[in-house]
Every structure is written in structure tokens, then in C-alpha cells.
Coordinates of C-alpha atoms in Angstrom, one line a residue:
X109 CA 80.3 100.4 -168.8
X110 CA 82.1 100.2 -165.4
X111 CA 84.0 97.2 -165.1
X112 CA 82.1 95.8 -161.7
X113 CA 78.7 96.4 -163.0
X114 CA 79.4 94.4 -166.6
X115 CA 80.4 91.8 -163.8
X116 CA 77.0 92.1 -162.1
X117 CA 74.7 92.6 -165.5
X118 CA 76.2 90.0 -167.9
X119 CA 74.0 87.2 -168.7
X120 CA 74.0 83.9 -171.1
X121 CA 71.8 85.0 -173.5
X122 CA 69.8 82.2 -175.5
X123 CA 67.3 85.0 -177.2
X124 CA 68.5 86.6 -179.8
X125 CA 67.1 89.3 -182.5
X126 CA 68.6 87.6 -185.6
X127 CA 69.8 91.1 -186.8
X128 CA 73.3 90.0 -188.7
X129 CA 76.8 91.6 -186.5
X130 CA 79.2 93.2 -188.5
X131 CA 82.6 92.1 -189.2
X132 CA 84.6 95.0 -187.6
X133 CA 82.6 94.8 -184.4
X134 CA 83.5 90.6 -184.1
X135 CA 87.4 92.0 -184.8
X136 CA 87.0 94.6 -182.4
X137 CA 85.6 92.2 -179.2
X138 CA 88.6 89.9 -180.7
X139 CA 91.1 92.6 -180.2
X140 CA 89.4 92.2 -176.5
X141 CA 89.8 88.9 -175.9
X142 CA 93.6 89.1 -176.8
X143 CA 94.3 91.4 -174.3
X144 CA 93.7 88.7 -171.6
X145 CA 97.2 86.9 -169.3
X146 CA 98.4 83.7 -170.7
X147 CA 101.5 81.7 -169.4
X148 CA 104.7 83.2 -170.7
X149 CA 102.9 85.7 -172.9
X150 CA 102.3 83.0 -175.5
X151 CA 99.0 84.0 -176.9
X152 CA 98.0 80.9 -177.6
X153 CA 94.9 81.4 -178.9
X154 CA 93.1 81.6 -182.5
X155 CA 89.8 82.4 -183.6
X156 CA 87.3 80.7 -185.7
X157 CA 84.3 82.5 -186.7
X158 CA 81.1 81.6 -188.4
X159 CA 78.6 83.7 -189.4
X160 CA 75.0 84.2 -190.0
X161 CA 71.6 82.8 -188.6
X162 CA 70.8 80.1 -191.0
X163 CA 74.3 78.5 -191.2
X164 CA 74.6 78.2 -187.5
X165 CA 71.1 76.6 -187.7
X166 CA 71.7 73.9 -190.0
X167 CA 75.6 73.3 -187.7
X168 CA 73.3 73.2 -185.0
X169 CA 71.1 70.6 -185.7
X170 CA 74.5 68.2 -186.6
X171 CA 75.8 69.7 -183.0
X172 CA 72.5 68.2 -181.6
X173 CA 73.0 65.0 -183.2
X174 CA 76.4 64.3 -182.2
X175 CA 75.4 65.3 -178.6
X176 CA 72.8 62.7 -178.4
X177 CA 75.1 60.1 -180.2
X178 CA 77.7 60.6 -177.6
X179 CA 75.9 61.4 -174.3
X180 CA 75.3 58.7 -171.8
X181 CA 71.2 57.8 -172.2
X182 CA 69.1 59.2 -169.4
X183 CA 71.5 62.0 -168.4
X184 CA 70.5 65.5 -167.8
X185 CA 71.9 66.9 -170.7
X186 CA 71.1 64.5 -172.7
X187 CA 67.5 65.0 -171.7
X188 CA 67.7 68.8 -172.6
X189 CA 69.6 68.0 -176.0
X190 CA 66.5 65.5 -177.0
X191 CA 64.0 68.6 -176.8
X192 CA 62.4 69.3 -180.6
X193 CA 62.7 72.9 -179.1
X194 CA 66.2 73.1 -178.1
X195 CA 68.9 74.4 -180.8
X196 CA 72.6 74.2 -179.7
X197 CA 73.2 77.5 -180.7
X198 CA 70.2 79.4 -179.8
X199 CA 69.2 81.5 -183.0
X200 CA 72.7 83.8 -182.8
X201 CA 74.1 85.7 -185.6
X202 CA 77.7 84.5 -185.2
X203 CA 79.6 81.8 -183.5
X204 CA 83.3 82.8 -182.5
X205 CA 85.1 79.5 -181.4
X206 CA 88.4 80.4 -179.7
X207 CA 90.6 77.5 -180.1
X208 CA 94.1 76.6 -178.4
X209 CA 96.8 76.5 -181.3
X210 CA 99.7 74.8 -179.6
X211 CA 99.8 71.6 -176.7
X212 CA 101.5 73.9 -174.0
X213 CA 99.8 72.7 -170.6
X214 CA 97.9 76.1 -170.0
X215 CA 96.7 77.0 -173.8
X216 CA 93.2 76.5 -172.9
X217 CA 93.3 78.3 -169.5
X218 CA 94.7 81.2 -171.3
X219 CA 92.1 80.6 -174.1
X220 CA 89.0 80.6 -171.3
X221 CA 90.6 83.6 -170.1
X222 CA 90.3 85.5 -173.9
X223 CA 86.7 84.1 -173.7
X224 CA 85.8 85.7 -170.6
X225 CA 87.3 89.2 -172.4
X226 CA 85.5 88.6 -175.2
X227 CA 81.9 87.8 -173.4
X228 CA 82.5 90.9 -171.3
X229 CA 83.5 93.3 -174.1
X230 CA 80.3 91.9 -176.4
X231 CA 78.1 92.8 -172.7
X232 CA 79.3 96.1 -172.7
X233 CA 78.6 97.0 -176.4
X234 CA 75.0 95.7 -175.5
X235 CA 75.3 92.3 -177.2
X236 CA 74.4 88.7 -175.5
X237 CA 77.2 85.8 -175.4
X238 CA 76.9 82.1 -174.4
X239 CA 79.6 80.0 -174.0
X240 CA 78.2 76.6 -175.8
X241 CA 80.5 74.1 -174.3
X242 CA 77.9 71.4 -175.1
X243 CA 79.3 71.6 -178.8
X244 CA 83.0 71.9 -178.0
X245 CA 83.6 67.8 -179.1
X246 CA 81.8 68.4 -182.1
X247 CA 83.8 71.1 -183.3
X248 CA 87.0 69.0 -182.5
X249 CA 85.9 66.5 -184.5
X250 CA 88.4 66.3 -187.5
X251 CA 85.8 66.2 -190.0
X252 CA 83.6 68.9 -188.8
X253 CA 87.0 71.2 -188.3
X254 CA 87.5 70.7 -191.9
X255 CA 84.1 71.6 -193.1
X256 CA 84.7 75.1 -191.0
X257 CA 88.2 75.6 -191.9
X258 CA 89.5 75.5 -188.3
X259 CA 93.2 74.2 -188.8
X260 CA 93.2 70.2 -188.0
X261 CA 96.1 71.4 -184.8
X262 CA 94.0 74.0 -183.1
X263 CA 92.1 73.0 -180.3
X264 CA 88.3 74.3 -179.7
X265 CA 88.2 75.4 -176.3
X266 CA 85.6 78.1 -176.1
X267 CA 82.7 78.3 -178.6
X268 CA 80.8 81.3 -178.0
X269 CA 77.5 82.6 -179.6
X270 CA 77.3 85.8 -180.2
X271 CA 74.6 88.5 -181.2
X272 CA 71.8 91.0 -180.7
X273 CA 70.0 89.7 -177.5
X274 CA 66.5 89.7 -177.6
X275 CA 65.6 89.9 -173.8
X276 CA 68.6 90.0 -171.4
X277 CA 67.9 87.1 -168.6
X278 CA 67.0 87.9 -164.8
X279 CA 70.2 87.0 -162.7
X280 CA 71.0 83.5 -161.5
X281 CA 71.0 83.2 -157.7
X282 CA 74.6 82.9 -156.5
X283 CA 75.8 81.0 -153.6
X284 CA 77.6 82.3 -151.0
X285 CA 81.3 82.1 -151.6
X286 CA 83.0 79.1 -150.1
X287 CA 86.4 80.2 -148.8
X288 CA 89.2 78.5 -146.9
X289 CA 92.0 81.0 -145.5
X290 CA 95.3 79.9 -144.1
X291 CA 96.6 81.9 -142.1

């Protein structure tokens, strides 16, 4: 896929088939997301991965809770995350958390970068990504690291769904670009 019209064509998917991915295609869209920039060439970056419908459906329903536990009342997305209807993670196959393993001041920009690889490498191999920041303090919670084996120093910084989209979204009007030059 030519790079500009991945750009143009990728979507957050939130539909997905339910049709398991395979491991070597998860390590191959990692091997993407490590080819991104980061400060000083410190790839700071490692990956936790879960897999499989039912697994992410029961960690989505604790997601959900701690959301609404932690949310200010009456907020928008604390409206959204009080929906019977709505699942944090949206029926994927796999969830690939990228976290930040050391404290240097850009880890996670560098790890946002890798995400933004790895969402456009899973577009172009005809899979659908979201990036599920709603659950990003749950899976820094201590305990729930534990329980998925993410290492208690790594960071979550970009939890991403991953998996065989169902329908591919209509694309989200853009603004026009706000731009300040100095000249």
C-alpha cells in the first residue's frame, strides 16, 4: 500500500470479525513499530501482548469498571463507559500494549511513535487497530500489570486493539489545518 493512501484509508476500527491473528503476523507489525525515531536511538519500547476474543472480553469488562471508578461523574466519557453496550476493547482478537521501559523524558513519545508504525503496518496488511487510551491507567495499575505479566517498571503508553475488521469506518471530517509561520 502506498504510504500517503494508508495515511488517507486508516481508520479506528471498533468492528471486528473475531477470526484469531496469528503470532508471526503480531511479530511481524512489531518488527514495524520498532523501526520508528526515538531520542538517542534508545528504543525504549517493549511490548505486551494479549491474545484471544474471550480473554480480552472478560479484561474488558474490569477496564470498564475501573474507568467508571475513576472518572469524574457526569463526564463525557464517563457517560460512554456506563453504556451496557460499550466494551473497552471492542471484540478484537489481540491487544498489543506498547509500554515505555525506562523514565528517560521522551520514552513515551518514542513509544506513540512505534504505535503509529504499528497501526499503519496492521492498515496495510488489511487489519483494523484502535488505540484504547481509555484503558491505559488500568493497565498501569500494579496489580493488573501483574496479572498480564507486563514487568512492574514498564510503562503502558499505547494499548492498541488489533484484528480482523469487520466493516472499515467512513472517514472522520478533518479540520482545516491551523498553521502559524514565522518568517
Amino acid at each position: 500500500m502506498e504510504l500517503m493512501e494508508a495515511l488517507r484509508t486508516r481508520r479506528a476500527v471498533r468492528e471486528f470479525t473475531g477470526v484469531p491473528i496469528e503470532e508471526d503476523v503480531i511479530e511481524e507489525l512489531i518488527g514495524a513499530a520498532i523501526l520508528a525515531p526515538s531520542a538517542v536511538n534508545l528504543q525504549p519500547w517493549g511490548f505486551a501482548v494479549v491474545q484471544g476474543v474471550e480473554r480480552l472480553h472478560g479484561l474488558s469488562a474490569e477496564a470498564k469498571h475501573h474507568v467508571q471508578a475513576h472518572l469524574p461523574p457526569g463526564s463525557p466519557l464517563a457517560i460512554h463507559a456506563a453504556d451496557p453496550a460499550f466494551a473497552v476493547f471492542h471484540g478484537a482478537a489481540a491487544l498489543v500494549v506498547i509500554c515505555a521501559i525506562n523514565d528517560e523524558s521522551q520514552s513515551s513519545e518514542d513509544c506513540c511513535l512505534a504505535g503509529e508504525n504499528f497501526m499503519l503496518a496492521a492498515h496495510a496488511r488489511g487489519l483494523g487497530t484502535c488505540w484504547i487510551g481509555l484503558s491505559r491507567p488500568w493497565l498501569n495499575d500494579p496489580a493488573v500489570k501483574a496479572k498480564l505479566g507486563i514487568p512492574a517498571r514498564w510503562h503502558a503508553v499505547a494499548p492498541i486493539i488489533l484484528g480482523h475488521r469487520g466493516t472499515l469506518p467512513p472517514p472522520t471530517p478533518r479540520g482545516k489545518a491551523r498553521i502559524v509561520w514565522s518568517r
